[in-house]
Amino acid sequence: MTTEWDAGRLDSDLSEVGFDTLAVRAGQRRGPEAEHGEALFLTSSYVFRSAADAAACFAGEAKGNVYSRYMNPTVRTFEERMAALEGAEQAVATSSGMAAILAMVMSLCSAGDHILVSRSVFGATVSLFDKYFKRFGVEFDYVELADLNAWKSACKPNTKLFFVESPSNPLAELVDIRGLSEVAHAQGALLAVDNCFCTPALQKPLELGADIIIHSATKYIDGQGRCLGGVVAGRREHMQEVVGFLRTAGPTLSPFNAWVFLKGLETLRLRMQAHCASAQTLAEWLEQQEGVEHVYYAGLPSHPQHELAKRQQKAFGAVLSFEVAGGREAAWRFIDATRLLSITANLGDSKSTITHPATTTHGRLTPETRATAGIRDNLIRIAVGLEEVEDLQADLIRGLAALRA
Ligand SMILES: *Cc1c(COP(=O)(O)O)cnc(C)c1O
């Protein structure tokens, strides 16, 4: 749909432009006020010209906005921009990243289906699957992320969906997405990738054969720690099901949050580039420090999947983990000695964060499950923000000094 203002302007046909141009312009439809920036439609409902017009819109016989649980122009702009950036036929916005996962499973799976999930997915995702979906008769098994044979042998006749995060949190493990998509499709299952850590600026899972993308827009898409939101993207046939669930059940995205995310997307690639450059500098430096036993970051040649990361991603992301000499007590001393890094489990913010996975994000796992996942008590995770890298380094030096104290 083009408006009077877009007619003849490139805004109305962005089929030939690059990523950064899409990130700034895709999905916008200028209204009668000729606004340059994206309009924020903070409205819950819409009016009709007549009773007959209302009836036609409700019946779906005429096009028109009805109610913001069904559609909102600001949210639609965000959805269209996300679809353009991921190369998806359609994207659907949700109230949070968890709501995106909820909507995907509720709309595409039924009781009796089996889902395979990579072992170290986001903690709330594990709770959602184990505590809630199981009650409704959806079965799950957890699989070693990188091992394609393990995926193959974990398949059952009723396996409907594979769900992965690549790279993983906090150990930055990867899966060969193309290889995994072939395993999933041979099984007649769909492959869903939570692309939160890379964003489409670094990784395009649909181009690698995945069927569905999940995002927590709360992280790098916002980029400045303000709003919660999520996205499901993929083929139209699947997204129509997701839309149907969201309209009925209600975890749709607030137009205000959609507007904030639109502004976030405009700088996404530039921010990701800066996040990744600082993470690379810190990872290489940490690897040389006394008191640091191991650094987990796919940008390091010492990472066993460095070559895969180079092939599959444009850069290596901004979340890195390292093990310090000592145990839990040493890791806590390191964290408490920092003064600039925020002690919080969040990530994807311009502010750098530091966290102790074993007692926070992965604290609810049993010690055995944690051990299988490779999350030791001396592991520290940082999500590198946009501060001066020298200042972050100086803060980590405070942590290293505390190890020797
Ligand atoms: C944060 C996060 C989620 C959940 O997103 P919310 O917006 O907090 O609901 C899901 N997956 C990953 C990888 C995340 O980091």
mmCIF file of N, CA and C in Angstrom, residues 37-139:
data_model
loop_
_atom_site.group_PDB
_atom_site.id
_atom_site.type_symbol
_atom_site.label_atom_id
_atom_site.label_comp_id
_atom_site.label_asym_id
_atom_site.label_seq_id
_atom_site.Cartn_x
_atom_site.Cartn_y
_atom_site.Cartn_z
ATOM 1 N N GLY A 37 9.466 11.471 10.477
ATOM 2 C CA GLY A 37 9.685 10.327 11.366
ATOM 3 C C GLY A 37 8.457 9.424 11.378
ATOM 4 N N GLU A 38 8.645 8.205 11.855
ATOM 5 C CA GLU A 38 7.538 7.249 11.951
ATOM 6 C C GLU A 38 6.517 7.750 12.974
ATOM 7 N N ALA A 39 5.244 7.723 12.602
ATOM 8 C CA ALA A 39 4.197 8.191 13.517
ATOM 9 C C ALA A 39 3.942 7.136 14.587
ATOM 10 N N LEU A 40 3.664 7.635 15.803
ATOM 11 C CA LEU A 40 3.311 6.742 16.908
ATOM 12 C C LEU A 40 1.798 6.782 17.094
ATOM 13 N N PHE A 41 1.141 5.694 16.717
ATOM 14 C CA PHE A 41 -0.328 5.604 16.841
ATOM 15 C C PHE A 41 -0.670 5.010 18.197
ATOM 16 N N LEU A 42 -0.738 5.885 19.207
ATOM 17 C CA LEU A 42 -1.041 5.425 20.561
ATOM 18 C C LEU A 42 -2.556 5.429 20.718
ATOM 19 N N THR A 43 -3.174 4.439 20.104
ATOM 20 C CA THR A 43 -4.638 4.346 20.127
ATOM 21 C C THR A 43 -5.039 2.884 20.279
ATOM 22 N N SER A 44 -6.071 2.644 21.093
ATOM 23 C CA SER A 44 -6.503 1.260 21.274
ATOM 24 C C SER A 44 -7.525 0.855 20.214
ATOM 25 N N SER A 45 -8.324 1.840 19.734
ATOM 26 C CA SER A 45 -9.320 1.457 18.732
ATOM 27 C C SER A 45 -9.385 2.480 17.602
ATOM 28 N N TYR A 46 -10.245 2.239 16.648
ATOM 29 C CA TYR A 46 -10.328 3.029 15.417
ATOM 30 C C TYR A 46 -11.807 3.305 15.134
ATOM 31 N N VAL A 47 -12.089 4.360 14.409
ATOM 32 C CA VAL A 47 -13.489 4.682 14.112
ATOM 33 C C VAL A 47 -13.839 4.305 12.667
ATOM 34 N N PHE A 48 -15.130 4.196 12.422
ATOM 35 C CA PHE A 48 -15.644 3.803 11.105
ATOM 36 C C PHE A 48 -16.486 4.928 10.542
ATOM 37 N N ARG A 49 -16.590 4.959 9.216
ATOM 38 C CA ARG A 49 -17.363 6.031 8.575
ATOM 39 C C ARG A 49 -18.859 5.856 8.803
ATOM 40 N N SER A 50 -19.283 4.617 8.983
ATOM 41 C CA SER A 50 -20.714 4.341 9.118
ATOM 42 C C SER A 50 -20.883 2.977 9.760
ATOM 43 N N ALA A 51 -22.100 2.667 10.134
ATOM 44 C CA ALA A 51 -22.385 1.348 10.701
ATOM 45 C C ALA A 51 -22.067 0.256 9.686
ATOM 46 N N ALA A 52 -22.371 0.523 8.418
ATOM 47 C CA ALA A 52 -22.120 -0.475 7.374
ATOM 48 C C ALA A 52 -20.614 -0.707 7.210
ATOM 49 N N ASP A 53 -19.831 0.392 7.289
ATOM 50 C CA ASP A 53 -18.368 0.316 7.189
ATOM 51 C C ASP A 53 -17.821 -0.531 8.343
ATOM 52 N N ALA A 54 -18.345 -0.290 9.563
ATOM 53 C CA ALA A 54 -17.918 -1.061 10.733
ATOM 54 C C ALA A 54 -18.206 -2.548 10.515
ATOM 55 N N ALA A 55 -19.390 -2.827 10.040
ATOM 56 C CA ALA A 55 -19.770 -4.233 9.822
ATOM 57 C C ALA A 55 -18.844 -4.889 8.804
ATOM 58 N N ALA A 56 -18.528 -4.168 7.730
ATOM 59 C CA ALA A 56 -17.664 -4.729 6.684
ATOM 60 C C ALA A 56 -16.255 -4.979 7.220
ATOM 61 N N CYS A 57 -15.739 -4.030 8.049
ATOM 62 C CA CYS A 57 -14.389 -4.213 8.611
ATOM 63 C C CYS A 57 -14.367 -5.382 9.581
ATOM 64 N N PHE A 58 -15.393 -5.496 10.417
ATOM 65 C CA PHE A 58 -15.450 -6.611 11.368
ATOM 66 C C PHE A 58 -15.552 -7.940 10.640
ATOM 67 N N ALA A 59 -16.263 -7.945 9.535
ATOM 68 C CA ALA A 59 -16.436 -9.190 8.781
ATOM 69 C C ALA A 59 -15.214 -9.511 7.917
ATOM 70 N N GLY A 60 -14.253 -8.579 7.884
ATOM 71 C CA GLY A 60 -13.070 -8.789 7.059
ATOM 72 C C GLY A 60 -13.343 -8.567 5.586
ATOM 73 N N GLU A 61 -14.497 -7.977 5.247
ATOM 74 C CA GLU A 61 -14.830 -7.736 3.832
ATOM 75 C C GLU A 61 -14.232 -6.424 3.332
ATOM 76 N N ALA A 62 -13.970 -5.512 4.259
ATOM 77 C CA ALA A 62 -13.296 -4.256 3.873
ATOM 78 C C ALA A 62 -12.029 -4.145 4.699
ATOM 79 N N LYS A 63 -11.009 -3.484 4.114
ATOM 80 C CA LYS A 63 -9.767 -3.272 4.850
ATOM 81 C C LYS A 63 -9.944 -2.073 5.755
ATOM 82 N N GLY A 64 -9.560 -2.212 6.998
ATOM 83 C CA GLY A 64 -9.648 -1.073 7.907
ATOM 84 C C GLY A 64 -9.223 -1.514 9.277
ATOM 85 N N ASN A 65 -8.667 -0.590 10.030
ATOM 86 C CA ASN A 65 -8.236 -0.934 11.377
ATOM 87 C C ASN A 65 -9.444 -1.076 12.284
ATOM 88 N N VAL A 66 -9.380 -2.025 13.195
ATOM 89 C CA VAL A 66 -10.510 -2.316 14.068
ATOM 90 C C VAL A 66 -10.163 -2.055 15.527
ATOM 91 N N TYR A 67 -9.048 -2.636 15.968
ATOM 92 C CA TYR A 67 -8.720 -2.634 17.388
ATOM 93 C C TYR A 67 -7.236 -2.966 17.500
ATOM 94 N N SER A 68 -6.514 -2.365 18.454
ATOM 95 C CA SER A 68 -5.054 -2.527 18.465
ATOM 96 C C SER A 68 -4.564 -3.890 18.941
ATOM 97 N N ARG A 69 -5.434 -4.736 19.472
ATOM 98 C CA ARG A 69 -5.012 -6.125 19.676
ATOM 99 C C ARG A 69 -4.922 -6.845 18.329
ATOM 100 N N TYR A 70 -5.668 -6.348 17.334
ATOM 101 C CA TYR A 70 -5.647 -6.963 15.993
ATOM 102 C C TYR A 70 -4.578 -6.333 15.091
ATOM 103 N N MET A 71 -4.497 -5.019 15.128
ATOM 104 C CA MET A 71 -3.560 -4.330 14.237
ATOM 105 C C MET A 71 -3.343 -2.922 14.737
ATOM 106 N N ASN A 72 -2.123 -2.423 14.495
ATOM 107 C CA ASN A 72 -1.800 -1.048 14.855
ATOM 108 C C ASN A 72 -0.768 -0.580 13.840
ATOM 109 N N PRO A 73 -0.937 0.596 13.279
ATOM 110 C CA PRO A 73 -0.035 1.013 12.199
ATOM 111 C C PRO A 73 1.437 1.112 12.613
ATOM 112 N N THR A 74 1.710 1.515 13.864
ATOM 113 C CA THR A 74 3.114 1.612 14.301
ATOM 114 C C THR A 74 3.710 0.208 14.455
ATOM 115 N N VAL A 75 2.908 -0.699 15.017
ATOM 116 C CA VAL A 75 3.370 -2.075 15.174
ATOM 117 C C VAL A 75 3.591 -2.698 13.789
ATOM 118 N N ARG A 76 2.671 -2.399 12.844
ATOM 119 C CA ARG A 76 2.808 -2.953 11.493
ATOM 120 C C ARG A 76 4.101 -2.453 10.827
ATOM 121 N N THR A 77 4.442 -1.185 11.030
ATOM 122 C CA THR A 77 5.691 -0.662 10.470
ATOM 123 C C THR A 77 6.881 -1.448 11.028
ATOM 124 N N PHE A 78 6.852 -1.676 12.341
ATOM 125 C CA PHE A 78 7.941 -2.463 12.960
ATOM 126 C C PHE A 78 7.977 -3.880 12.382
ATOM 127 N N GLU A 79 6.806 -4.500 12.230
ATOM 128 C CA GLU A 79 6.756 -5.873 11.705
ATOM 129 C C GLU A 79 7.304 -5.924 10.276
ATOM 130 N N GLU A 80 6.924 -4.952 9.470
ATOM 131 C CA GLU A 80 7.383 -4.968 8.074
ATOM 132 C C GLU A 80 8.886 -4.724 7.996
ATOM 133 N N ARG A 81 9.386 -3.862 8.887
ATOM 134 C CA ARG A 81 10.835 -3.597 8.874
ATOM 135 C C ARG A 81 11.592 -4.849 9.320
ATOM 136 N N MET A 82 11.090 -5.541 10.346
ATOM 137 C CA MET A 82 11.756 -6.772 10.801
ATOM 138 C C MET A 82 11.726 -7.848 9.708
ATOM 139 N N ALA A 83 10.598 -7.965 9.019
ATOM 140 C CA ALA A 83 10.502 -8.960 7.940
ATOM 141 C C ALA A 83 11.530 -8.641 6.856
ATOM 142 N N ALA A 84 11.656 -7.357 6.517
ATOM 143 C CA ALA A 84 12.614 -6.962 5.480
ATOM 144 C C ALA A 84 14.042 -7.303 5.920
ATOM 145 N N LEU A 85 14.359 -7.061 7.179
ATOM 146 C CA LEU A 85 15.735 -7.280 7.645
ATOM 147 C C LEU A 85 16.067 -8.762 7.764
ATOM 148 N N GLU A 86 15.081 -9.586 8.154
ATOM 149 C CA GLU A 86 15.340 -11.023 8.272
ATOM 150 C C GLU A 86 15.158 -11.751 6.942
ATOM 151 N N GLY A 87 14.630 -11.053 5.926
ATOM 152 C CA GLY A 87 14.335 -11.720 4.664
ATOM 153 C C GLY A 87 13.178 -12.690 4.804
ATOM 154 N N ALA A 88 12.181 -12.337 5.631
ATOM 155 C CA ALA A 88 11.028 -13.214 5.885
ATOM 156 C C ALA A 88 9.819 -12.714 5.107
ATOM 157 N N GLU A 89 8.921 -13.649 4.756
ATOM 158 C CA GLU A 89 7.674 -13.228 4.106
ATOM 159 C C GLU A 89 6.858 -12.345 5.049
ATOM 160 N N GLN A 90 6.896 -12.678 6.334
ATOM 161 C CA GLN A 90 6.099 -11.923 7.298
ATOM 162 C C GLN A 90 6.743 -11.996 8.671
ATOM 163 N N ALA A 91 6.619 -10.905 9.443
ATOM 164 C CA ALA A 91 7.053 -10.907 10.838
ATOM 165 C C ALA A 91 5.873 -10.463 11.690
ATOM 166 N N VAL A 92 5.793 -11.003 12.881
ATOM 167 C CA VAL A 92 4.690 -10.698 13.794
ATOM 168 C C VAL A 92 5.297 -10.277 15.127
ATOM 169 N N ALA A 93 4.845 -9.131 15.650
ATOM 170 C CA ALA A 93 5.414 -8.613 16.895
ATOM 171 C C ALA A 93 4.634 -9.124 18.095
ATOM 172 N N THR A 94 5.350 -9.312 19.210
ATOM 173 C CA THR A 94 4.734 -9.811 20.445
ATOM 174 C C THR A 94 5.183 -8.944 21.626
ATOM 175 N N SER A 95 4.527 -9.156 22.773
ATOM 176 C CA SER A 95 4.776 -8.290 23.926
ATOM 177 C C SER A 95 6.132 -8.529 24.586
ATOM 178 N N SER A 96 6.770 -9.655 24.309
ATOM 179 C CA SER A 96 8.104 -9.948 24.855
ATOM 180 C C SER A 96 8.699 -11.079 24.032
ATOM 181 N N GLY A 97 9.962 -11.386 24.282
ATOM 182 C CA GLY A 97 10.586 -12.528 23.613
ATOM 183 C C GLY A 97 9.911 -13.828 24.019
ATOM 184 N N MET A 98 9.560 -13.939 25.321
ATOM 185 C CA MET A 98 8.886 -15.158 25.779
ATOM 186 C C MET A 98 7.525 -15.313 25.100
ATOM 187 N N ALA A 99 6.823 -14.192 24.902
ATOM 188 C CA ALA A 99 5.523 -14.255 24.225
ATOM 189 C C ALA A 99 5.694 -14.723 22.776
ATOM 190 N N ALA A 100 6.838 -14.428 22.182
ATOM 191 C CA ALA A 100 7.102 -14.890 20.804
ATOM 192 C C ALA A 100 7.217 -16.418 20.788
ATOM 193 N N ILE A 101 7.929 -16.970 21.778
ATOM 194 C CA ILE A 101 8.088 -18.428 21.845
ATOM 195 C C ILE A 101 6.742 -19.082 22.162
ATOM 196 N N LEU A 102 6.012 -18.477 23.096
ATOM 197 C CA LEU A 102 4.673 -18.965 23.442
ATOM 198 C C LEU A 102 3.771 -18.995 22.199
ATOM 199 N N ALA A 103 3.759 -17.892 21.466
ATOM 200 C CA ALA A 103 2.882 -17.785 20.292
ATOM 201 C C ALA A 103 3.266 -18.807 19.226
ATOM 202 N N MET A 104 4.574 -19.017 19.047
ATOM 203 C CA MET A 104 5.010 -19.990 18.038
ATOM 204 C C MET A 104 4.498 -21.394 18.386
ATOM 205 N N VAL A 105 4.705 -21.808 19.641
ATOM 206 C CA VAL A 105 4.312 -23.174 20.012
ATOM 207 C C VAL A 105 2.791 -23.310 20.030
ATOM 208 N N MET A 106 2.089 -22.318 20.590
ATOM 209 C CA MET A 106 0.633 -22.395 20.662
ATOM 210 C C MET A 106 -0.003 -22.448 19.278
ATOM 211 N N SER A 107 0.608 -21.764 18.319
ATOM 212 C CA SER A 107 -0.045 -21.710 17.016
ATOM 213 C C SER A 107 0.392 -22.845 16.090
ATOM 214 N N LEU A 108 1.565 -23.429 16.319
ATOM 215 C CA LEU A 108 2.057 -24.430 15.368
ATOM 216 C C LEU A 108 2.096 -25.852 15.920
ATOM 217 N N CYS A 109 1.891 -26.020 17.239
ATOM 218 C CA CYS A 109 1.972 -27.358 17.823
ATOM 219 C C CYS A 109 0.677 -27.728 18.537
ATOM 220 N N SER A 110 0.487 -29.026 18.739
ATOM 221 C CA SER A 110 -0.700 -29.544 19.427
ATOM 222 C C SER A 110 -0.273 -30.627 20.405
ATOM 223 N N ALA A 111 -1.199 -30.998 21.288
ATOM 224 C CA ALA A 111 -0.956 -32.113 22.199
ATOM 225 C C ALA A 111 -0.544 -33.327 21.374
ATOM 226 N N GLY A 112 0.465 -34.036 21.870
ATOM 227 C CA GLY A 112 0.950 -35.209 21.137
ATOM 228 C C GLY A 112 2.164 -34.917 20.271
ATOM 229 N N ASP A 113 2.479 -33.629 20.067
ATOM 230 C CA ASP A 113 3.671 -33.287 19.283
ATOM 231 C C ASP A 113 4.916 -33.367 20.162
ATOM 232 N N HIS A 114 6.024 -33.553 19.499
ATOM 233 C CA HIS A 114 7.327 -33.650 20.177
ATOM 234 C C HIS A 114 8.227 -32.544 19.645
ATOM 235 N N ILE A 115 8.930 -31.867 20.559
ATOM 236 C CA ILE A 115 9.807 -30.759 20.174
ATOM 237 C C ILE A 115 11.218 -31.051 20.682
ATOM 238 N N LEU A 116 12.213 -30.797 19.833
ATOM 239 C CA LEU A 116 13.609 -30.931 20.250
ATOM 240 C C LEU A 116 14.182 -29.542 20.492
ATOM 241 N N VAL A 117 14.830 -29.388 21.642
ATOM 242 C CA VAL A 117 15.322 -28.079 22.068
ATOM 243 C C VAL A 117 16.811 -28.196 22.374
ATOM 244 N N SER A 118 17.601 -27.214 21.959
ATOM 245 C CA SER A 118 19.038 -27.282 22.270
ATOM 246 C C SER A 118 19.245 -27.076 23.761
ATOM 247 N N ARG A 119 20.276 -27.740 24.298
ATOM 248 C CA ARG A 119 20.412 -27.893 25.735
ATOM 249 C C ARG A 119 20.517 -26.579 26.502
ATOM 250 N N SER A 120 21.241 -25.623 26.003
ATOM 251 C CA SER A 120 21.476 -24.459 26.865
ATOM 252 C C SER A 120 20.655 -23.237 26.443
ATOM 253 N N VAL A 121 19.369 -23.427 26.172
ATOM 254 C CA VAL A 121 18.538 -22.268 25.817
ATOM 255 C C VAL A 121 18.235 -21.431 27.059
ATOM 256 N N PHE A 122 17.800 -20.222 26.815
ATOM 257 C CA PHE A 122 17.408 -19.237 27.822
ATOM 258 C C PHE A 122 16.563 -19.901 28.929
ATOM 259 N N GLY A 123 16.864 -19.554 30.196
ATOM 260 C CA GLY A 123 16.240 -20.217 31.343
ATOM 261 C C GLY A 123 14.722 -20.203 31.330
ATOM 262 N N ALA A 124 14.129 -19.060 31.018
ATOM 263 C CA ALA A 124 12.663 -18.976 31.022
ATOM 264 C C ALA A 124 12.067 -19.854 29.918
ATOM 265 N N THR A 125 12.819 -20.051 28.839
ATOM 266 C CA THR A 125 12.355 -20.921 27.757
ATOM 267 C C THR A 125 12.237 -22.351 28.273
ATOM 268 N N VAL A 126 13.232 -22.794 29.026
ATOM 269 C CA VAL A 126 13.198 -24.143 29.600
ATOM 270 C C VAL A 126 11.993 -24.281 30.535
ATOM 271 N N SER A 127 11.754 -23.267 31.398
ATOM 272 C CA SER A 127 10.602 -23.326 32.312
ATOM 273 C C SER A 127 9.293 -23.365 31.532
ATOM 274 N N LEU A 128 9.191 -22.560 30.494
ATOM 275 C CA LEU A 128 7.964 -22.532 29.692
ATOM 276 C C LEU A 128 7.673 -23.920 29.124
ATOM 277 N N PHE A 129 8.704 -24.574 28.609
ATOM 278 C CA PHE A 129 8.529 -25.895 28.019
ATOM 279 C C PHE A 129 8.212 -26.930 29.103
ATOM 280 N N ASP A 130 9.063 -26.957 30.138
ATOM 281 C CA ASP A 130 8.965 -28.037 31.128
ATOM 282 C C ASP A 130 7.775 -27.884 32.055
ATOM 283 N N LYS A 131 7.480 -26.647 32.440
ATOM 284 C CA LYS A 131 6.471 -26.450 33.470
ATOM 285 C C LYS A 131 5.076 -26.275 32.864
ATOM 286 N N TYR A 132 4.987 -25.667 31.705
ATOM 287 C CA TYR A 132 3.666 -25.332 31.161
ATOM 288 C C TYR A 132 3.271 -26.167 29.944
ATOM 289 N N PHE A 133 4.095 -26.139 28.880
ATOM 290 C CA PHE A 133 3.677 -26.869 27.673
ATOM 291 C C PHE A 133 3.477 -28.353 27.955
ATOM 292 N N LYS A 134 4.321 -28.917 28.836
ATOM 293 C CA LYS A 134 4.220 -30.345 29.147
ATOM 294 C C LYS A 134 2.837 -30.699 29.674
ATOM 295 N N ARG A 135 2.262 -29.779 30.484
ATOM 296 C CA ARG A 135 0.928 -30.003 31.048
ATOM 297 C C ARG A 135 -0.124 -30.193 29.965
ATOM 298 N N PHE A 136 0.146 -29.635 28.783
ATOM 299 C CA PHE A 136 -0.838 -29.713 27.704
ATOM 300 C C PHE A 136 -0.466 -30.778 26.688
ATOM 301 N N GLY A 137 0.433 -31.668 27.104
ATOM 302 C CA GLY A 137 0.700 -32.851 26.295
ATOM 303 C C GLY A 137 1.686 -32.642 25.160
ATOM 304 N N VAL A 138 2.510 -31.574 25.236
ATOM 305 C CA VAL A 138 3.573 -31.416 24.244
ATOM 306 C C VAL A 138 4.856 -31.932 24.889
ATOM 307 N N GLU A 139 5.535 -32.838 24.204
ATOM 308 C CA GLU A 139 6.738 -33.484 24.754
ATOM 309 C C GLU A 139 7.994 -32.747 24.300
#
